Amino acid sequence: MRLLSAFLFLPAMAAAQDRPVLTAMTYDSFVTEWGPGPELERSFEATCGCDLRFVAPGDAAAMLSRLRLEGPRSEVDVIIGLDTNLMGAARESGLFTTLEGMPATDLPVEWTDSTFLPFDWGWFGFVMNRNMPIPASMAELADSDLRVVIQDPRSSTPGLGLVMWMKAAYGDQAGAMWERLADNILTVTPGWSEAYGLFTEGEADAVLSYTSSPAYHILAEGNSSKVAPIFTEGHYLQVEVAAKLAGSDQPDLADDFLRFLLSDEAQKVIATTNWMYPAREVDLPEAFAGLPRPEKTLFLPPDQVEDLRDAAIDEWQAALSR
Amino acid sequence: MALTFDATLIRMDDFRLIADWQIGKGERVAILGPSGAGKSTLLMALAGFVPLSAGRITWEGQDISRLPPDRRPVAMLFQDQNLFPHLTVGQNVGLGLSPRLRPDARQRSRVAQALAQVGLQGMEARRPAQLSGGQQGRVALARALLQDRPVLALDEPFAALGPAMKADMLDLVTKLAGERIVLMVTHDPADARRLAGQTVVVSDGMAHPPAPTARLLDNPPPALRAYLG
Amino acid sequence: MAGRVVALIVTLLTLGPLALVAWRAEGGWGADWPALRFTVTQAAVSAGLSVLLAVPVARALARRRFRGRGALIALLGAPFLLPVIVAVLGLLAVFGRSGLLNGALGVAGLPNVQIYGLHGVVLAHVFLNMPLAVRLILQGWQAIPSERFRLALSLGFGPRDIARHLERPMLREVLPGTAVVIFAICLTSFAVALTLGGGPRATTVELAIYQALRFQFDLGRTASLAALQCLICAAAVLLAMRLSVPPGFGKGLDRVVAFAPPGWRRIADALVLMLATLFIASPLAMIAARGLPGMMDLPQAVWAAAGRSVLVALGSTALTVAAALALAGGGRGMGLMATLPLAASSLVMGTGLFIAIWPFIAPERVALPVTLLVNAVLALPFAYRILAPAMGALRADYGPLADTLGLRGMSRLRWLVLPRLRRPLGFAAGVTAALSMGDLGVIALFAAPDGPTLPLLVQQLMGAYRMEQAAAAALLLVLLSFGLFLLFDWGGRRGSDL
């Protein structure tokens, strides 16, 4: 029995007591052995003289829920992995504090926010097999016979990203465009993994993901059959951000860690584990750096997302419910 | 008097049964009456499965009407389901000594002895399904004897046996019961005679006080006469 | 007494979290009527169809003896235990756009069938739940005392009379309870409904709860939607209790009489069994085929996760079976309490428990114990449904005898309940263990990053693009769940001649 309880409680108990502890909340795929977490932990702890601990309560939306449930008593010092669609809600919660002295970032859009620090970014895009007819625009996709699988904007950030993409590209015509696209949408999944699984199983011709997704297949699998076509309407930008909790009891260590996130070393690790573009110019493998990039970047500021969101989701729902 | 039904009333929906009489130690009492009159219900109330609506049942002056079945001075044989089919004969009988069923040598020999008394020596290891109906009745009787309760309540447990075998069983009960009170539900006047003691007639919502069986059957009151036909 | 304590704990664990979420709510209340309508419709159709289709399969299994019958009965346990995403991908491999069925239709020059829509949702729910219904109904058939069959045959009853006098009264008791369990399972369906429903038409209440909790952080709406779900479930349970009539077969001995009518009924039974096997086995075979290639290079982390999951499953099983026995001993009224956890949104349960635990201890620290406890509660309805009828019959048959002999507490368990209920106990333990292996609903919010359970790891592998390894890890999960199920189920059936 003692053995059992030791086994059940073990993960949380193993920790050094004397060093300061920095608690970083992030989404679960960040901390798996295939994500950037383990590598970042190793190299940051080598220099900080501290104990970096990750807490991963689910996806990005789950993190924010949990921080709000925890309130000001939270032990979390920094959060890694909110995205631009959640930033508005995160700012409203009042849990985060402004940052100073952070390195400059290189993004396709100008970034002026001083609370949320970008650490990687990507363009939403559709991933498909090279041997299919490749559409050159959202409109061409809508007119094609391709069947795509997308995510639900009510439960998934890429899903919400697509809704915003449509809004940014088509404005008042977004509803009409959704109706044109409706017969191409094979189905809607609750999250990214299910959608991507349906695509790799061959059930769908294309899946909503990122334009950088083919880099994984090329670099990790040596498979160059997957492409993400570039659309003439432009591609919607997703920026992943980190932030410091106002209630952190290790504010300086938190600043150090956020700076570290933007170091060359950390940026390379993040790019090739998250398969997103780094927030600062760093050398990337050719197969990744050489991927086609959109000519036009679409982006709605977080406060505007917050205002548009409910109406845009209703529009999406109405068009797809026909 | 040992066992007293003290103005007891059993009421269930439309059914009513009143009993108000006593039985002395070592008496043999047959409970006779038409089916549906409440013979079994009377025993069930005594054994603790049917609550009383009024009155009480006492044993040597102590009220037992609120005790759980196993704390009453009653060992009961039901119409059927008297043995657990998944337990051996030895285990079934052993339950009469202790529900914990971890017999020591002394208890084991008592079980063997009880089985011998009912004519089933050495059958401890059998399962009930391997026995005849008569043998199953004997196993149940052996257990009831080991329970060592001052009242032995029989709810027609031998009804399914042939006349000769039933007579044997009744004789066995009479012989082995000793100082115990025996209360036996039956619908057969011959059983009552064989038990050779007193008889309670149950009819029309009333369990009549016990009367000597032979006199009762030779000169039946109207209710009994209607039943005997 | 024990039954009442357990009922209280279960109610507390089911409704307590909901109350805590409501207590933290600042906003108003809200409902989502179209989602509610779709949810109830798909759940009702799924439940109705599952039991309707299960009856002929259960009857064929009850009255025929053939080689592989035991294996088929065991196989019936499998679909029910599949993690949702694994089941969906398996079904799509057969019924999907590029699945086996459409491939065959294409070869035959026939038009394709489209799985996405209400019928797809129902198909998936029937695949997942009909086998469970077969097992529950089969128990009902086995509970008809063989004496009744013998009597019926000696009176010259034909199959039609047997159906009328023996089978229909039995079904009248078993079907409502079985249907209500499946209804409640489908009520909280989320990923299956959305993915196979083909889009936002197929929005369920559970999705609305997810949206309210995660994306809107609207705790008031979350709590009211969750409460609505519980109310519908409670209404269904009460309705089922009214509809269900105990058949009153009375006591019986232990031998089984097979009543096997010859002629066209024999052929029909064979056909029914073949179709059911095909329907159940083909998606399972596709899941195995998907997972096998990756089995060789599973990452190390998978084995630790598997060990953790097995431990959690065994712990939950012990808790659940004990709780189900206590509840089943407590009489008919316990049915409502024992079914309620089915309607509990695991998301709300996780959030509520988090609110309860957070002030006292770091949630990561208790992630696995909480998972164990929650899995135990969520599996309870199944264990209860399996044990309650057998327990009722046991009480009717041997209750008075056990009472006069003073068999109670441990003695009663050891000498009466365990030996007499061996078969349903094994089945219940198997279902519980397998269910606890598969569940991940609650642990997410608590997650200890160092110690994922196997289902969580499957999800993480998928999130890291590693679909092949995820498929292999999922196959391992299915094999382990099914292995645990078989072990318990076999243990229960072996040595039980009942």
mmCIF file with all atom_site columns, N, CA, C and O in Angstrom, chain B residues 33 47 56 67 72 77 80 98-99 102 104 116 119 124 138 153 165-166 201 222:
data_model
loop_
_atom_site.group_PDB
_atom_site.id
_atom_site.type_symbol
_atom_site.label_atom_id
_atom_site.label_alt_id
_atom_site.label_comp_id
_atom_site.label_asym_id
_atom_site.label_entity_id
_atom_site.label_seq_id
_atom_site.pdbx_PDB_ins_code
_atom_site.Cartn_x
_atom_site.Cartn_y
_atom_site.Cartn_z
_atom_site.occupancy
_atom_site.B_iso_or_equiv
_atom_site.pdbx_formal_charge
_atom_site.auth_seq_id
_atom_site.auth_comp_id
_atom_site.auth_asym_id
_atom_site.auth_atom_id
_atom_site.pdbx_PDB_model_num
ATOM 1  N N  . GLY B 1 33  ? -54.846 -24.763 8.621  1.00 0.00 ? 33  GLY B N  1
ATOM 2  C CA . GLY B 1 33  ? -55.857 -23.843 8.127  1.00 0.00 ? 33  GLY B CA 1
ATOM 3  C C  . GLY B 1 33  ? -55.812 -23.749 6.615  1.00 0.00 ? 33  GLY B C  1
ATOM 4  O O  . GLY B 1 33  ? -54.863 -24.232 5.986  1.00 0.00 ? 33  GLY B O  1
ATOM 5  N N  . ALA B 1 47  ? -40.493 -15.231 13.287 1.00 0.00 ? 47  ALA B N  1
ATOM 6  C CA . ALA B 1 47  ? -39.071 -15.305 12.933 1.00 0.00 ? 47  ALA B CA 1
ATOM 7  C C  . ALA B 1 47  ? -38.470 -13.935 12.642 1.00 0.00 ? 47  ALA B C  1
ATOM 8  O O  . ALA B 1 47  ? -37.252 -13.815 12.514 1.00 0.00 ? 47  ALA B O  1
ATOM 9  N N  . ARG B 1 56  ? -47.310 -7.709  20.963 1.00 0.00 ? 56  ARG B N  1
ATOM 10 C CA . ARG B 1 56  ? -45.898 -8.094  20.980 1.00 0.00 ? 56  ARG B CA 1
ATOM 11 C C  . ARG B 1 56  ? -45.777 -9.593  21.116 1.00 0.00 ? 56  ARG B C  1
ATOM 12 O O  . ARG B 1 56  ? -46.737 -10.297 21.476 1.00 0.00 ? 56  ARG B O  1
ATOM 13 N N  . LEU B 1 67  ? -36.463 -7.632  17.701 1.00 0.00 ? 67  LEU B N  1
ATOM 14 C CA . LEU B 1 67  ? -35.120 -8.183  17.461 1.00 0.00 ? 67  LEU B CA 1
ATOM 15 C C  . LEU B 1 67  ? -34.961 -8.603  15.996 1.00 0.00 ? 67  LEU B C  1
ATOM 16 O O  . LEU B 1 67  ? -35.919 -9.010  15.351 1.00 0.00 ? 67  LEU B O  1
ATOM 17 N N  . ARG B 1 72  ? -33.452 -13.859 17.544 1.00 0.00 ? 72  ARG B N  1
ATOM 18 C CA . ARG B 1 72  ? -34.659 -14.418 18.158 1.00 0.00 ? 72  ARG B CA 1
ATOM 19 C C  . ARG B 1 72  ? -34.405 -15.869 18.554 1.00 0.00 ? 72  ARG B C  1
ATOM 20 O O  . ARG B 1 72  ? -33.526 -16.516 17.979 1.00 0.00 ? 72  ARG B O  1
ATOM 21 N N  . LEU B 1 77  ? -37.133 -23.361 9.395  1.00 0.00 ? 77  LEU B N  1
ATOM 22 C CA . LEU B 1 77  ? -37.002 -24.078 8.120  1.00 0.00 ? 77  LEU B CA 1
ATOM 23 C C  . LEU B 1 77  ? -38.074 -23.540 7.179  1.00 0.00 ? 77  LEU B C  1
ATOM 24 O O  . LEU B 1 77  ? -39.256 -23.592 7.494  1.00 0.00 ? 77  LEU B O  1
ATOM 25 N N  . ASP B 1 80  ? -38.886 -23.546 0.918  1.00 0.00 ? 80  ASP B N  1
ATOM 26 C CA . ASP B 1 80  ? -37.796 -23.994 0.046  1.00 0.00 ? 80  ASP B CA 1
ATOM 27 C C  . ASP B 1 80  ? -36.615 -23.065 0.279  1.00 0.00 ? 80  ASP B C  1
ATOM 28 O O  . ASP B 1 80  ? -36.653 -22.203 1.143  1.00 0.00 ? 80  ASP B O  1
ATOM 29 N N  . SER B 1 98  ? -21.859 -21.020 13.475 1.00 0.00 ? 98  SER B N  1
ATOM 30 C CA . SER B 1 98  ? -21.344 -19.657 13.393 1.00 0.00 ? 98  SER B CA 1
ATOM 31 C C  . SER B 1 98  ? -21.339 -19.204 11.943 1.00 0.00 ? 98  SER B C  1
ATOM 32 O O  . SER B 1 98  ? -20.902 -19.929 11.064 1.00 0.00 ? 98  SER B O  1
ATOM 33 N N  . PRO B 1 99  ? -21.810 -17.987 11.714 1.00 0.00 ? 99  PRO B N  1
ATOM 34 C CA . PRO B 1 99  ? -21.803 -17.474 10.340 1.00 0.00 ? 99  PRO B CA 1
ATOM 35 C C  . PRO B 1 99  ? -20.380 -17.224 9.821  1.00 0.00 ? 99  PRO B C  1
ATOM 36 O O  . PRO B 1 99  ? -20.185 -17.017 8.637  1.00 0.00 ? 99  PRO B O  1
ATOM 37 N N  . ARG B 1 102 ? -15.615 -20.777 10.250 1.00 0.00 ? 102 ARG B N  1
ATOM 38 C CA . ARG B 1 102 ? -14.219 -21.259 10.346 1.00 0.00 ? 102 ARG B CA 1
ATOM 39 C C  . ARG B 1 102 ? -14.189 -22.298 11.471 1.00 0.00 ? 102 ARG B C  1
ATOM 40 O O  . ARG B 1 102 ? -13.703 -22.018 12.562 1.00 0.00 ? 102 ARG B O  1
ATOM 41 N N  . ASP B 1 104 ? -13.501 -25.167 14.129 1.00 0.00 ? 104 ASP B N  1
ATOM 42 C CA . ASP B 1 104 ? -12.367 -25.879 14.716 1.00 0.00 ? 104 ASP B CA 1
ATOM 43 C C  . ASP B 1 104 ? -12.742 -27.360 14.808 1.00 0.00 ? 104 ASP B C  1
ATOM 44 O O  . ASP B 1 104 ? -13.837 -27.759 14.399 1.00 0.00 ? 104 ASP B O  1
ATOM 45 N N  . ALA B 1 116 ? -25.012 -37.196 11.478 1.00 0.00 ? 116 ALA B N  1
ATOM 46 C CA . ALA B 1 116 ? -25.264 -38.592 11.820 1.00 0.00 ? 116 ALA B CA 1
ATOM 47 C C  . ALA B 1 116 ? -26.665 -38.741 12.402 1.00 0.00 ? 116 ALA B C  1
ATOM 48 O O  . ALA B 1 116 ? -27.398 -39.676 12.083 1.00 0.00 ? 116 ALA B O  1
ATOM 49 N N  . GLY B 1 119 ? -29.093 -39.093 9.879  1.00 0.00 ? 119 GLY B N  1
ATOM 50 C CA . GLY B 1 119 ? -28.850 -40.225 8.989  1.00 0.00 ? 119 GLY B CA 1
ATOM 51 C C  . GLY B 1 119 ? -28.036 -39.896 7.755  1.00 0.00 ? 119 GLY B C  1
ATOM 52 O O  . GLY B 1 119 ? -28.191 -40.533 6.719  1.00 0.00 ? 119 GLY B O  1
ATOM 53 N N  . GLU B 1 124 ? -20.502 -34.675 4.399  1.00 0.00 ? 124 GLU B N  1
ATOM 54 C CA . GLU B 1 124 ? -20.113 -33.273 4.514  1.00 0.00 ? 124 GLU B CA 1
ATOM 55 C C  . GLU B 1 124 ? -19.715 -32.648 3.180  1.00 0.00 ? 124 GLU B C  1
ATOM 56 O O  . GLU B 1 124 ? -19.990 -31.488 2.916  1.00 0.00 ? 124 GLU B O  1
ATOM 57 N N  . ARG B 1 138 ? -33.201 -33.151 5.477  1.00 0.00 ? 138 ARG B N  1
ATOM 58 C CA . ARG B 1 138 ? -32.461 -33.599 6.659  1.00 0.00 ? 138 ARG B CA 1
ATOM 59 C C  . ARG B 1 138 ? -31.269 -32.705 6.964  1.00 0.00 ? 138 ARG B C  1
ATOM 60 O O  . ARG B 1 138 ? -30.946 -32.430 8.120  1.00 0.00 ? 138 ARG B O  1
ATOM 61 N N  . ALA B 1 153 ? -39.189 -23.611 14.133 1.00 0.00 ? 153 ALA B N  1
ATOM 62 C CA . ALA B 1 153 ? -40.346 -23.221 13.323 1.00 0.00 ? 153 ALA B CA 1
ATOM 63 C C  . ALA B 1 153 ? -40.222 -23.843 11.942 1.00 0.00 ? 153 ALA B C  1
ATOM 64 O O  . ALA B 1 153 ? -39.223 -23.627 11.261 1.00 0.00 ? 153 ALA B O  1
ATOM 65 N N  . MET B 1 165 ? -42.004 -40.710 3.449  1.00 0.00 ? 165 MET B N  1
ATOM 66 C CA . MET B 1 165 ? -40.798 -39.960 3.786  1.00 0.00 ? 165 MET B CA 1
ATOM 67 C C  . MET B 1 165 ? -41.130 -38.802 4.704  1.00 0.00 ? 165 MET B C  1
ATOM 68 O O  . MET B 1 165 ? -40.388 -38.478 5.624  1.00 0.00 ? 165 MET B O  1
ATOM 69 N N  . LYS B 1 166 ? -42.308 -38.166 4.434  1.00 0.00 ? 166 LYS B N  1
ATOM 70 C CA . LYS B 1 166 ? -42.711 -37.041 5.270  1.00 0.00 ? 166 LYS B CA 1
ATOM 71 C C  . LYS B 1 166 ? -42.951 -37.526 6.706  1.00 0.00 ? 166 LYS B C  1
ATOM 72 O O  . LYS B 1 166 ? -42.516 -36.881 7.662  1.00 0.00 ? 166 LYS B O  1
ATOM 73 N N  . VAL B 1 201 ? -55.601 -23.400 14.883 1.00 0.00 ? 201 VAL B N  1
ATOM 74 C CA . VAL B 1 201 ? -56.344 -23.264 13.633 1.00 0.00 ? 201 VAL B CA 1
ATOM 75 C C  . VAL B 1 201 ? -56.316 -21.800 13.214 1.00 0.00 ? 201 VAL B C  1
ATOM 76 O O  . VAL B 1 201 ? -56.642 -20.920 14.014 1.00 0.00 ? 201 VAL B O  1
ATOM 77 N N  . PRO B 1 222 ? -66.642 -25.221 13.780 1.00 0.00 ? 222 PRO B N  1
ATOM 78 C CA . PRO B 1 222 ? -67.186 -24.958 12.436 1.00 0.00 ? 222 PRO B CA 1
ATOM 79 C C  . PRO B 1 222 ? -66.122 -24.527 11.423 1.00 0.00 ? 222 PRO B C  1
ATOM 80 O O  . PRO B 1 222 ? -66.109 -25.009 10.289 1.00 0.00 ? 222 PRO B O  1
#
